[in-house]
Amino acid sequence: MFTLISSVVFTNIIYLIVGKIIFNKKSNDLKSISEVAIIGFIYLSLLALLINFFSPLKPLINSVIIFLIIIIFFIKKNFFSIQEMIFITVITIFGFMLILFDTVYRPDAGLYHLPFIRILNEEKIIFGLFNLHGRFGHISIIQYASALNNNIIFSDEGILIPLLSIYCFLTFYFLGDISNFIIKRTNKKINYTSIYFSSLVILYISYKINRYSEFGNDAIGHLFFFYLISKLINIRNFDYKNFNKIYLISIYAILNKVTLISSILIPAYIFFKNKISFKKAMFSIPSLFLVLWIIRNIITSGCMIYPQLNTCFTDLVWSDKTKIIRESRSTEAYAKDWPNRLDKAISIDDYSKKFNWLSTWSKNHFNKIKKILSPYIIILLLIILYLRYDQKEKRIYNVTSLKLSLCVSLFGSILFFLKFPVYRFGYSYVITSLILISIFFMNFYDTKKIKNLCFFTIFIFLTSFVYKQSSRIIEYGETRSFIPKIYNEEQKYERILTSQDNYYNLSLNRLCMYDLNLCTIYRNNKFNIQEKYYYKFFIKQ
């Protein structure tokens, strides 16, 4: 247990250190501390991505990186303040309680999250890796941050912590926004729209994003979208500096979940509206991040955006047009509830076209969406009624930012419905749309009532957190390991030779977990593994 606590503490400190090195300033409240750590997390993810082009993210290499970061921090003499130490302790305790006696996200973590992290720890970038497992073609940037956390300090279990840490910092960013208003930590004019938005996001987090085992790659991407909208609402001046922040956050959201691609519309609007220098935008950290990710996608799958065929280079020796088309068709069809179709004779292509899927989807997955959204919408309506009447003070917000946020969220919601209507793929679009639409029903804000909403939000958050975590600890405290397991209890594998010296591992457990390198649950005899120029190529036959 001490190892777990120390891993959470040190990981949080490293993210904060990197953020402080970049910002080069002290942060003195929960919101700003969280934001500094979020930026640190983003930059470390970029570093891990860059390194993997040339080297595996081996524990020794990762340890050297951490050691160099600490040295730079001490050279710059940008030490922690008392407030930073207190808040990092609070966030660490919160994270520790969140992960205790929980599990990894099932089944995706065992299918491709953990196996991909294992590959990152043992291999530099592999050409055509998607031939081993299709989902390796559209992995999340979060796996790179996780792989970097396998070092001599934390060992392999350290890969669990980055997902936890970034969730905590994103959550406490919104809590910090609320707490700053309650205790008036700033002399600036109060942005009531921001407080309202943060409160409604925290209520949703309390309701649906509150268990480590349910995060996967989806939750972090959606939290980054909420963070993106919050930053946009708080920006008054769309200069290059603010554009760069928005651009970076939007890119990171997309790299977590490609279904959040509508996020790019926000920096695109700012770019054209405010005539941002093209040269500055192109030669920036966000653009570097995006270019590296596109190159990574082409190397691993042959596509800029896998499995969208119109973005693929099918003449590459590791590309497989047939597999890409099959993956694209099945991904969309399964998102539209293909397994529950009534007409078993319909083809998978025809099912996805002309709303042939709508009747099946509406009878199944739509009912699940209604069940999830109904309680939240009821709470939202009650809050609107509470805040709408007897108002005293005019609200203050950036109308342009609010309209832009709403347009992007609504566009994302429409795209979500038409192309990938699985709730976990697009719920941040829907929730953000509901919150922003509700703002237009309120002409004024009452400071006292907004403060009451903040107190209510914090009460619900703490109550939900204590209930969810304590009930899990009581139920599983004697039957589960106190830290999520990353290995199969019984490891059954078959080594599949593709040539005299090269092979992959076929899991007979139906889950690879973190057990072995180059693992898949699918037997595939249609590719060979070759080595050229010190890189591995998974080449189709």
Coordinates of C-alpha atoms in Angstrom, one line a residue:
M1 CA 0.0 0.0 0.0
F2 CA 2.9 2.4 0.7
T3 CA 4.2 1.8 -2.8
L4 CA 0.8 2.8 -4.2
I5 CA 0.6 6.0 -2.1
S6 CA 4.2 7.0 -3.0
S7 CA 3.5 6.3 -6.7
V8 CA 0.5 8.6 -6.7
V9 CA 2.3 11.3 -4.8
F10 CA 5.4 11.3 -6.9
T11 CA 3.5 11.1 -10.2
N12 CA 1.4 14.1 -9.2
I13 CA 4.5 16.0 -8.2
I14 CA 6.2 15.3 -11.5
Y15 CA 3.3 16.6 -13.5
L16 CA 3.2 19.7 -11.4
I17 CA 7.0 20.2 -11.7
V18 CA 6.8 19.9 -15.5
G19 CA 4.0 22.4 -15.6
K20 CA 5.9 24.8 -13.3
I21 CA 9.0 24.5 -15.5
I22 CA 6.8 25.5 -18.6
F23 CA 4.8 28.2 -16.8
N24 CA 7.7 29.4 -14.6
K25 CA 5.3 30.9 -12.1
K26 CA 3.8 29.9 -8.7
S27 CA 0.2 28.9 -8.4
N28 CA -1.7 29.6 -5.2
D29 CA -5.2 28.1 -5.6
L30 CA -6.7 24.8 -6.5
K31 CA -7.7 25.7 -10.0
S32 CA -4.4 27.2 -11.1
I33 CA -2.4 24.3 -9.5
S34 CA -4.5 21.8 -11.3
E35 CA -4.1 23.6 -14.6
V36 CA -0.3 23.7 -14.2
A37 CA -0.3 20.0 -13.6
I38 CA -2.6 19.4 -16.6
I39 CA -0.2 21.2 -18.9
G40 CA 2.7 19.2 -17.4
F41 CA 0.8 16.0 -18.2
I42 CA 0.2 17.1 -21.8
Y43 CA 3.9 17.9 -22.4
L44 CA 5.1 14.7 -20.9
S45 CA 2.7 12.8 -23.1
L46 CA 4.2 14.6 -26.1
L47 CA 7.7 13.7 -24.9
A48 CA 6.8 10.0 -24.6
L49 CA 5.3 10.1 -28.1
L50 CA 8.4 11.7 -29.6
I51 CA 10.8 9.3 -27.8
N52 CA 9.0 6.2 -29.0
F53 CA 9.8 7.1 -32.6
F54 CA 13.4 6.3 -31.8
S55 CA 13.4 4.1 -28.7
P56 CA 11.2 1.9 -26.5
L57 CA 10.0 3.5 -23.4
K58 CA 12.0 1.2 -21.2
P59 CA 12.1 1.7 -17.4
L60 CA 15.7 2.9 -17.5
I61 CA 15.0 5.6 -20.2
N62 CA 11.9 6.7 -18.3
S63 CA 13.9 7.0 -15.1
V64 CA 16.5 9.1 -16.7
I65 CA 13.8 11.5 -18.0
I66 CA 12.3 11.8 -14.5
F67 CA 15.7 12.4 -13.1
L68 CA 16.5 15.2 -15.6
I69 CA 13.2 16.9 -15.0
I70 CA 13.9 17.0 -11.3
I71 CA 17.4 18.5 -11.9
I72 CA 16.0 21.2 -14.2
F73 CA 13.4 22.0 -11.5
F74 CA 16.1 22.5 -8.9
I75 CA 18.3 24.5 -11.2
K76 CA 15.4 26.9 -11.9
K77 CA 14.8 27.1 -8.2
N78 CA 11.0 27.2 -8.8
F79 CA 10.1 25.4 -5.6
F80 CA 6.7 24.5 -4.2
S81 CA 4.7 26.9 -2.2
I82 CA 2.8 25.9 1.0
Q83 CA -0.5 26.1 -0.9
E84 CA 0.8 23.8 -3.6
M85 CA 2.0 21.2 -1.1
I86 CA -1.4 21.3 0.7
F87 CA -3.4 20.9 -2.5
I88 CA -1.1 18.2 -3.9
T89 CA -1.7 16.3 -0.7
V90 CA -5.5 16.6 -1.0
I91 CA -5.5 15.5 -4.6
T92 CA -3.2 12.6 -3.8
I93 CA -5.5 11.3 -1.0
F94 CA -8.5 11.7 -3.3
G95 CA -6.7 9.7 -6.1
F96 CA -5.6 7.0 -3.6
M97 CA -9.1 6.4 -2.4
L98 CA -10.4 6.4 -6.0
I99 CA -8.1 3.5 -7.1
L100 CA -8.1 1.4 -4.0
F101 CA -9.6 -2.1 -4.5
D102 CA -10.8 -1.2 -8.0
T103 CA -10.1 -2.8 -11.3
V104 CA -8.9 -1.8 -14.8
Y105 CA -11.5 -0.9 -17.4
R106 CA -13.0 -4.1 -18.8
P107 CA -12.6 -5.5 -21.3
D108 CA -10.7 -2.8 -23.3
A109 CA -7.8 -2.5 -20.8
G110 CA -7.1 -6.2 -21.2
L111 CA -7.7 -6.3 -24.9
Y112 CA -5.6 -3.4 -26.1
H113 CA -4.8 -0.6 -23.5
L114 CA -2.4 -2.7 -21.4
P115 CA -1.0 -4.8 -24.3
F116 CA -0.2 -1.6 -26.1
I117 CA 1.5 -0.1 -23.1
R118 CA 3.6 -3.2 -22.9
I119 CA 4.6 -2.8 -26.5
L120 CA 5.6 0.8 -25.9
N121 CA 7.8 -0.3 -23.0
E122 CA 9.6 -2.9 -25.1
E123 CA 9.5 -1.7 -28.7
K124 CA 10.0 1.5 -30.6
I125 CA 7.3 2.4 -33.1
I126 CA 6.3 -0.6 -35.2
F127 CA 5.3 -0.2 -38.9
G128 CA 1.9 -1.9 -39.5
L129 CA 1.2 -2.7 -35.9
F130 CA -2.6 -2.6 -36.6
N131 CA -2.1 -6.0 -38.4
L132 CA -1.5 -7.5 -35.0
H133 CA -4.7 -6.0 -33.5
G134 CA -7.0 -3.6 -35.3
R135 CA -7.5 -1.5 -32.2
F136 CA -3.8 -0.7 -32.1
G137 CA -4.6 1.6 -35.1
H138 CA -6.6 4.0 -33.0
I139 CA -5.0 4.0 -29.6
S140 CA -5.1 6.9 -27.2
I141 CA -2.3 9.3 -26.2
I142 CA -3.0 8.4 -22.6
Q143 CA -1.3 5.0 -23.2
Y144 CA 2.0 6.9 -23.9
A145 CA 1.8 8.8 -20.6
S146 CA 1.1 5.5 -18.9
A147 CA 4.1 3.8 -20.5
L148 CA 6.4 6.6 -19.4
N149 CA 5.4 5.9 -15.7
N150 CA 7.0 2.5 -15.8
N151 CA 10.4 3.3 -14.2
I152 CA 12.7 2.2 -11.4
I153 CA 10.8 4.1 -8.8
F154 CA 7.3 2.8 -9.5
S155 CA 8.0 -0.4 -11.5
D156 CA 5.3 -1.8 -13.8
E157 CA 2.4 -0.9 -11.6
G158 CA 3.2 2.8 -12.2
I159 CA 1.4 2.5 -15.5
L160 CA -1.9 2.7 -13.7
I161 CA -1.3 6.1 -12.1
P162 CA -1.3 8.6 -15.1
L163 CA -4.9 7.9 -15.9
L164 CA -5.8 8.4 -12.2
S165 CA -3.7 11.6 -11.9
I166 CA -5.1 13.4 -14.9
Y167 CA -8.6 12.6 -13.9
C168 CA -8.0 14.1 -10.5
F169 CA -6.4 17.3 -11.8
L170 CA -9.2 17.8 -14.4
T171 CA -11.8 17.2 -11.7
F172 CA -10.1 19.6 -9.2
Y173 CA -9.8 22.2 -11.9
F174 CA -13.6 22.5 -11.9
L175 CA -13.8 22.2 -8.1
G176 CA -11.1 25.0 -7.9
D177 CA -13.2 27.2 -10.1
I178 CA -16.2 26.8 -7.7
S179 CA -14.1 27.1 -4.5
N180 CA -12.4 30.3 -5.8
F181 CA -15.9 31.9 -6.1
I182 CA -17.0 30.7 -2.7
I183 CA -14.0 32.0 -0.9
K184 CA -13.3 34.9 -3.3
R185 CA -9.7 34.1 -4.1
T186 CA -9.6 36.6 -6.9
N187 CA -10.3 40.3 -7.3
K188 CA -11.4 39.9 -10.9
K189 CA -15.0 40.2 -12.0
I190 CA -16.9 37.0 -11.4
N191 CA -17.6 35.0 -14.5
Y192 CA -20.9 33.5 -13.5
T193 CA -21.1 31.5 -16.7
S194 CA -17.9 29.7 -15.8
I195 CA -19.1 29.0 -12.2
Y196 CA -22.3 27.7 -13.5
F197 CA -20.6 25.5 -16.1
S198 CA -18.1 24.1 -13.6
S199 CA -20.9 23.3 -11.2
L200 CA -22.9 21.4 -13.7
V201 CA -19.8 19.5 -14.9
I202 CA -19.0 18.5 -11.3
L203 CA -22.5 17.3 -10.9
Y204 CA -22.1 15.1 -13.9
I205 CA -18.7 13.8 -12.7
S206 CA -20.3 13.0 -9.4
Y207 CA -23.1 11.1 -11.2
K208 CA -21.3 9.2 -13.9
I209 CA -17.5 9.7 -13.9
N210 CA -16.5 8.6 -10.4
R211 CA -14.9 5.1 -10.7
Y212 CA -11.4 4.3 -11.9
S213 CA -12.7 1.0 -13.5
E214 CA -15.1 3.0 -15.7
F215 CA -12.6 5.6 -17.1
G216 CA -11.0 3.8 -20.1
N217 CA -9.9 6.1 -22.8
D218 CA -13.3 7.8 -23.0
A219 CA -13.6 9.6 -19.7
I220 CA -10.3 11.6 -20.0
G221 CA -11.1 12.7 -23.5
H222 CA -14.5 13.9 -22.5
L223 CA -13.1 15.7 -19.4
F224 CA -10.6 17.4 -21.7
F225 CA -13.6 18.6 -23.9
F226 CA -15.2 20.0 -20.8
Y227 CA -11.9 21.7 -19.9
L228 CA -11.7 23.1 -23.4
I229 CA -15.1 24.7 -23.2
S230 CA -14.3 26.1 -19.7
K231 CA -11.1 27.7 -21.0
L232 CA -13.0 29.2 -23.9
I233 CA -15.7 30.6 -21.7
N234 CA -13.0 32.3 -19.5
I235 CA -11.0 33.8 -22.3
R236 CA -11.7 37.5 -23.0
N237 CA -8.9 38.2 -25.5
F238 CA -8.3 35.9 -28.4
D239 CA -4.6 36.7 -28.8
Y240 CA -2.0 34.2 -30.0
K241 CA -1.2 33.1 -26.4
N242 CA -4.8 32.2 -25.7
F243 CA -5.2 30.7 -29.1
N244 CA -2.2 28.4 -28.5
K245 CA -3.7 27.2 -25.2
I246 CA -7.1 26.4 -26.8
Y247 CA -5.3 24.8 -29.8
L248 CA -3.3 22.5 -27.5
I249 CA -6.2 21.4 -25.4
S250 CA -8.4 20.6 -28.5
I251 CA -5.6 18.6 -30.0
Y252 CA -5.1 16.6 -26.8
A253 CA -8.8 15.9 -26.6
I254 CA -8.8 14.5 -30.1
L255 CA -5.7 12.4 -29.5
N256 CA -7.5 10.8 -26.6
K257 CA -10.7 10.2 -28.5
V258 CA -10.9 10.8 -32.3
T259 CA -14.7 11.1 -32.0
L260 CA -14.0 14.5 -30.3
I261 CA -12.6 15.8 -33.6
S262 CA -15.2 18.6 -33.5
S263 CA -13.0 20.2 -30.9
I264 CA -10.7 21.4 -33.6
L265 CA -13.4 23.8 -34.8
I266 CA -12.8 26.1 -31.8
P267 CA -9.2 27.0 -32.5
A268 CA -10.0 27.0 -36.3
Y269 CA -12.6 29.7 -35.7
I270 CA -10.2 31.8 -33.5
F271 CA -7.5 31.4 -36.1
F272 CA -9.6 32.8 -38.9
K273 CA -11.6 35.3 -36.9
N274 CA -8.6 36.9 -35.3
K275 CA -6.2 36.5 -38.2
I276 CA -3.6 34.5 -36.2
S277 CA -0.3 34.2 -37.9
F278 CA -0.2 31.1 -40.1
K279 CA 3.5 30.7 -39.5
K280 CA 3.1 30.9 -35.7
A281 CA 0.3 28.5 -35.7
M282 CA 2.1 25.9 -37.9
F283 CA 5.4 26.1 -35.9
S284 CA 3.8 25.6 -32.5
I285 CA 3.7 22.8 -29.9
P286 CA 0.1 21.8 -30.7
S287 CA 0.9 21.6 -34.4
L288 CA 4.0 19.5 -33.6
F289 CA 1.9 17.3 -31.5
L290 CA -0.7 16.8 -34.3
V291 CA 1.9 16.2 -37.0
L292 CA 3.7 13.6 -34.8
W293 CA 0.4 11.8 -34.1
I294 CA -0.5 11.8 -37.8
I295 CA 2.9 10.3 -38.7
R296 CA 2.5 7.8 -35.9
N297 CA -0.9 6.8 -37.3
I298 CA 0.4 6.4 -40.8
I299 CA 3.3 4.2 -39.5
T300 CA 1.1 2.0 -37.4
S301 CA -1.9 1.7 -39.7
G302 CA -1.2 3.4 -43.0
C303 CA -3.9 6.0 -42.2
M304 CA -3.9 9.5 -40.9
I305 CA -7.2 8.8 -39.2
Y306 CA -7.8 5.0 -38.8
P307 CA -10.0 3.5 -40.1
Q308 CA -11.2 6.3 -42.4
L309 CA -10.3 4.9 -45.9
N310 CA -10.1 8.4 -47.5
T311 CA -7.2 9.3 -45.1
C312 CA -5.3 6.1 -45.8
F313 CA -2.3 5.3 -48.0
T314 CA -3.2 1.8 -49.2
D315 CA -0.1 1.3 -51.3
L316 CA 2.2 1.1 -48.3
V317 CA 3.6 -2.4 -47.8
W318 CA 2.2 -2.6 -44.2
S319 CA -1.2 -1.2 -45.2
D320 CA -4.2 -3.5 -45.7
K321 CA -7.1 -1.9 -47.6
T322 CA -9.4 -4.9 -47.1
K323 CA -8.9 -4.8 -43.3
I324 CA -9.3 -1.0 -43.1
I325 CA -12.6 -1.2 -45.0
R326 CA -13.8 -4.1 -42.9
E327 CA -12.9 -2.3 -39.7
S328 CA -14.5 1.0 -40.8
R329 CA -17.8 -0.8 -41.7
S330 CA -17.9 -2.9 -38.5
T331 CA -17.0 0.1 -36.2
E332 CA -19.9 2.2 -37.5
A333 CA -22.4 -0.7 -37.7
Y334 CA -21.6 -1.9 -34.1
A335 CA -21.9 1.7 -32.9
K336 CA -25.4 1.7 -34.4
D337 CA -26.4 -1.5 -32.6
W338 CA -25.8 -4.0 -35.4
P339 CA -25.8 -7.1 -33.2
N340 CA -29.5 -6.4 -32.2
R341 CA -30.8 -5.9 -35.7
L342 CA -34.1 -7.5 -36.5
D343 CA -33.5 -8.0 -40.2
K344 CA -30.7 -10.6 -40.2
A345 CA -30.6 -10.7 -44.0
I346 CA -29.6 -7.0 -44.3
S347 CA -25.9 -6.4 -45.2
I348 CA -23.7 -4.5 -42.8
D349 CA -23.3 -1.7 -45.4
D350 CA -27.0 -1.3 -46.0
Y351 CA -27.7 -1.4 -42.3
S352 CA -25.6 1.7 -41.6
K353 CA -27.2 3.7 -44.5
K354 CA -30.4 5.7 -44.7
F355 CA -31.2 5.3 -41.0
N356 CA -32.0 1.6 -41.5
W357 CA -30.3 1.3 -38.1
L358 CA -32.5 3.8 -36.3
S359 CA -35.4 1.5 -35.3
T360 CA -33.0 -1.1 -33.8
W361 CA -30.9 1.5 -32.0
S362 CA -33.9 3.4 -30.6
K363 CA -35.3 0.2 -29.0
N364 CA -32.0 -0.7 -27.4
H365 CA -29.1 1.8 -26.9
F366 CA -31.3 4.9 -27.0
N367 CA -33.2 3.5 -23.9
K368 CA -29.9 3.3 -22.1
I369 CA -29.1 6.9 -23.0
K370 CA -32.5 8.0 -21.8
K371 CA -31.9 6.2 -18.5
I372 CA -28.6 7.9 -18.0
L373 CA -29.6 11.4 -19.1
S374 CA -33.1 11.6 -17.4
P375 CA -31.9 12.1 -13.8
Y376 CA -29.3 14.7 -14.9
I377 CA -31.8 16.6 -17.0
I378 CA -34.3 16.7 -14.1
I379 CA -31.6 18.1 -11.8
L380 CA -30.7 20.6 -14.6
L381 CA -34.3 21.8 -14.9
L382 CA -34.7 22.2 -11.2
I383 CA -31.5 24.3 -11.1
I384 CA -32.8 26.4 -14.0
L385 CA -36.1 27.0 -12.1
Y386 CA -34.2 27.9 -9.0
L387 CA -31.9 30.4 -10.7
R388 CA -34.3 31.9 -13.2
Y389 CA -36.5 34.0 -10.9
D390 CA -35.9 36.9 -8.5
Q391 CA -32.6 37.7 -10.1
K392 CA -30.7 40.8 -9.0
E393 CA -27.4 41.0 -10.9
K394 CA -26.7 40.8 -14.6
R395 CA -24.7 37.9 -15.6
I396 CA -21.2 38.4 -17.1
Y397 CA -19.9 36.2 -19.8
N398 CA -18.3 36.3 -23.3
V399 CA -21.3 36.0 -25.7
T400 CA -19.0 35.1 -28.6
S401 CA -17.3 32.3 -26.6
L402 CA -20.6 31.0 -25.4
K403 CA -22.2 30.9 -28.9
L404 CA -19.1 29.3 -30.3
S405 CA -19.0 26.6 -27.6
L406 CA -22.7 25.9 -28.1
C407 CA -22.3 25.6 -31.9
V408 CA -19.4 23.2 -31.6
S409 CA -21.2 21.1 -29.0
L410 CA -24.3 20.9 -31.0
F411 CA -22.4 20.0 -34.2
G412 CA -20.5 17.3 -32.2
S413 CA -23.8 16.0 -30.9
I414 CA -25.2 15.7 -34.4
L415 CA -22.1 14.0 -35.6
F416 CA -22.3 11.7 -32.6
F417 CA -25.8 10.7 -33.5
L418 CA -25.2 10.2 -37.2
K419 CA -21.9 8.3 -37.1
F420 CA -21.2 6.8 -33.7
P421 CA -24.3 6.9 -31.4
V422 CA -22.7 4.9 -28.5
Y423 CA -23.2 7.1 -25.4
R424 CA -19.6 6.7 -24.2
F425 CA -18.3 8.0 -27.5
G426 CA -20.0 11.4 -27.4
Y427 CA -21.5 12.3 -24.1
S428 CA -19.4 15.4 -23.5
Y429 CA -21.0 16.9 -26.6
V430 CA -24.5 16.2 -25.3
I431 CA -23.8 17.3 -21.7
T432 CA -22.1 20.5 -22.8
S433 CA -25.0 21.3 -25.2
L434 CA -27.5 20.8 -22.4
I435 CA -25.6 23.0 -20.0
L436 CA -25.0 25.8 -22.5
I437 CA -28.6 25.8 -23.8
S438 CA -29.8 26.1 -20.2
I439 CA -27.8 29.4 -19.8
F440 CA -30.0 31.1 -22.4
F441 CA -33.0 30.5 -20.2
M442 CA -31.5 32.7 -17.5
N443 CA -31.3 36.4 -18.1
F444 CA -29.7 37.2 -14.8
Y445 CA -27.7 35.7 -12.1
D446 CA -28.2 36.1 -8.3
T447 CA -24.8 35.8 -6.4
K448 CA -26.4 34.3 -3.4
K449 CA -28.2 31.6 -5.4
I450 CA -25.1 30.8 -7.5
K451 CA -23.2 30.4 -4.2
N452 CA -25.9 28.0 -2.9
L453 CA -25.6 26.0 -6.2
C454 CA -21.8 25.8 -5.5
F455 CA -22.4 24.5 -2.0
F456 CA -25.0 22.0 -3.3
T457 CA -22.5 20.8 -6.0
I458 CA -19.7 20.3 -3.5
F459 CA -22.0 18.5 -1.1
I460 CA -23.2 16.1 -3.9
F461 CA -19.6 15.6 -5.1
L462 CA -18.3 14.7 -1.6
T463 CA -21.4 12.5 -0.8
S464 CA -21.1 10.7 -4.1
F465 CA -17.4 10.2 -3.7
V466 CA -17.6 8.9 -0.1
Y467 CA -20.5 6.6 -0.9
K468 CA -19.0 5.1 -4.1
Q469 CA -15.5 4.6 -2.8
S470 CA -16.5 3.3 0.7
S471 CA -19.1 0.9 -0.7
R472 CA -16.5 -0.6 -3.1
I473 CA -13.9 -0.9 -0.3
I474 CA -16.4 -2.6 2.0
E475 CA -17.6 -5.0 -0.7
Y476 CA -14.2 -5.9 -2.2
G477 CA -11.7 -5.1 0.6
E478 CA -11.2 -8.8 1.4
T479 CA -11.4 -10.3 -2.1
R480 CA -9.5 -7.9 -4.3
S481 CA -6.0 -6.7 -4.4
F482 CA -5.7 -3.1 -3.1
I483 CA -4.4 -2.0 -6.5
P484 CA -5.9 -3.0 -9.9
K485 CA -4.3 -6.1 -11.4
I486 CA -2.5 -5.6 -14.7
Y487 CA -1.7 -9.3 -15.2
N488 CA -3.8 -12.4 -15.9
E489 CA -3.9 -14.7 -12.8
E490 CA -3.3 -17.7 -15.0
Q491 CA -1.3 -16.9 -18.1
K492 CA -1.9 -19.1 -21.1
Y493 CA -0.2 -18.2 -24.4
E494 CA 0.9 -19.7 -27.7
R495 CA 3.9 -18.3 -29.5
I496 CA 3.1 -17.9 -33.2
L497 CA 6.2 -17.8 -35.4
T498 CA 5.9 -15.6 -38.5
S499 CA 9.5 -16.2 -39.5
Q500 CA 12.6 -17.9 -38.1
D501 CA 13.3 -15.1 -35.6
N502 CA 10.1 -13.2 -35.3
Y503 CA 6.8 -14.1 -33.5
Y504 CA 3.8 -12.7 -31.7
N505 CA 2.0 -14.1 -28.6
L506 CA -1.5 -15.4 -28.9
S507 CA -3.4 -15.2 -25.6
L508 CA -5.6 -18.2 -24.8
N509 CA -7.1 -16.2 -21.8
R510 CA -9.1 -14.0 -24.2
L511 CA -7.4 -11.0 -22.6
C512 CA -3.8 -10.1 -23.0
M513 CA -3.5 -7.7 -20.1
Y514 CA 0.2 -6.6 -19.5
D515 CA 1.5 -10.2 -19.6
L516 CA 3.7 -10.4 -22.7
N517 CA 5.0 -8.2 -25.5
L518 CA 3.3 -8.3 -28.9
C519 CA 0.2 -9.9 -27.7
T520 CA -3.2 -10.4 -29.4
I521 CA -6.3 -12.5 -28.9
Y522 CA -6.6 -13.0 -32.7
R523 CA -4.8 -15.7 -34.7
N524 CA -3.6 -14.0 -37.9
N525 CA -1.6 -15.8 -40.6
K526 CA -1.9 -13.0 -43.1
F527 CA 1.2 -10.9 -42.1
N528 CA 4.9 -11.4 -41.6
I529 CA 7.2 -9.7 -39.1
Q530 CA 10.4 -8.3 -40.7
E531 CA 13.1 -6.1 -39.4
K532 CA 14.5 -3.3 -41.5
Y533 CA 16.7 -0.4 -40.4
Y534 CA 16.4 -1.5 -36.8
Y535 CA 12.6 -1.2 -37.0
K536 CA 9.9 -4.0 -37.0
F537 CA 7.5 -4.1 -39.9
F538 CA 4.2 -6.1 -39.7
I539 CA 3.7 -6.6 -43.4
K540 CA 0.6 -8.1 -45.0
Q541 CA 1.0 -11.2 -47.1

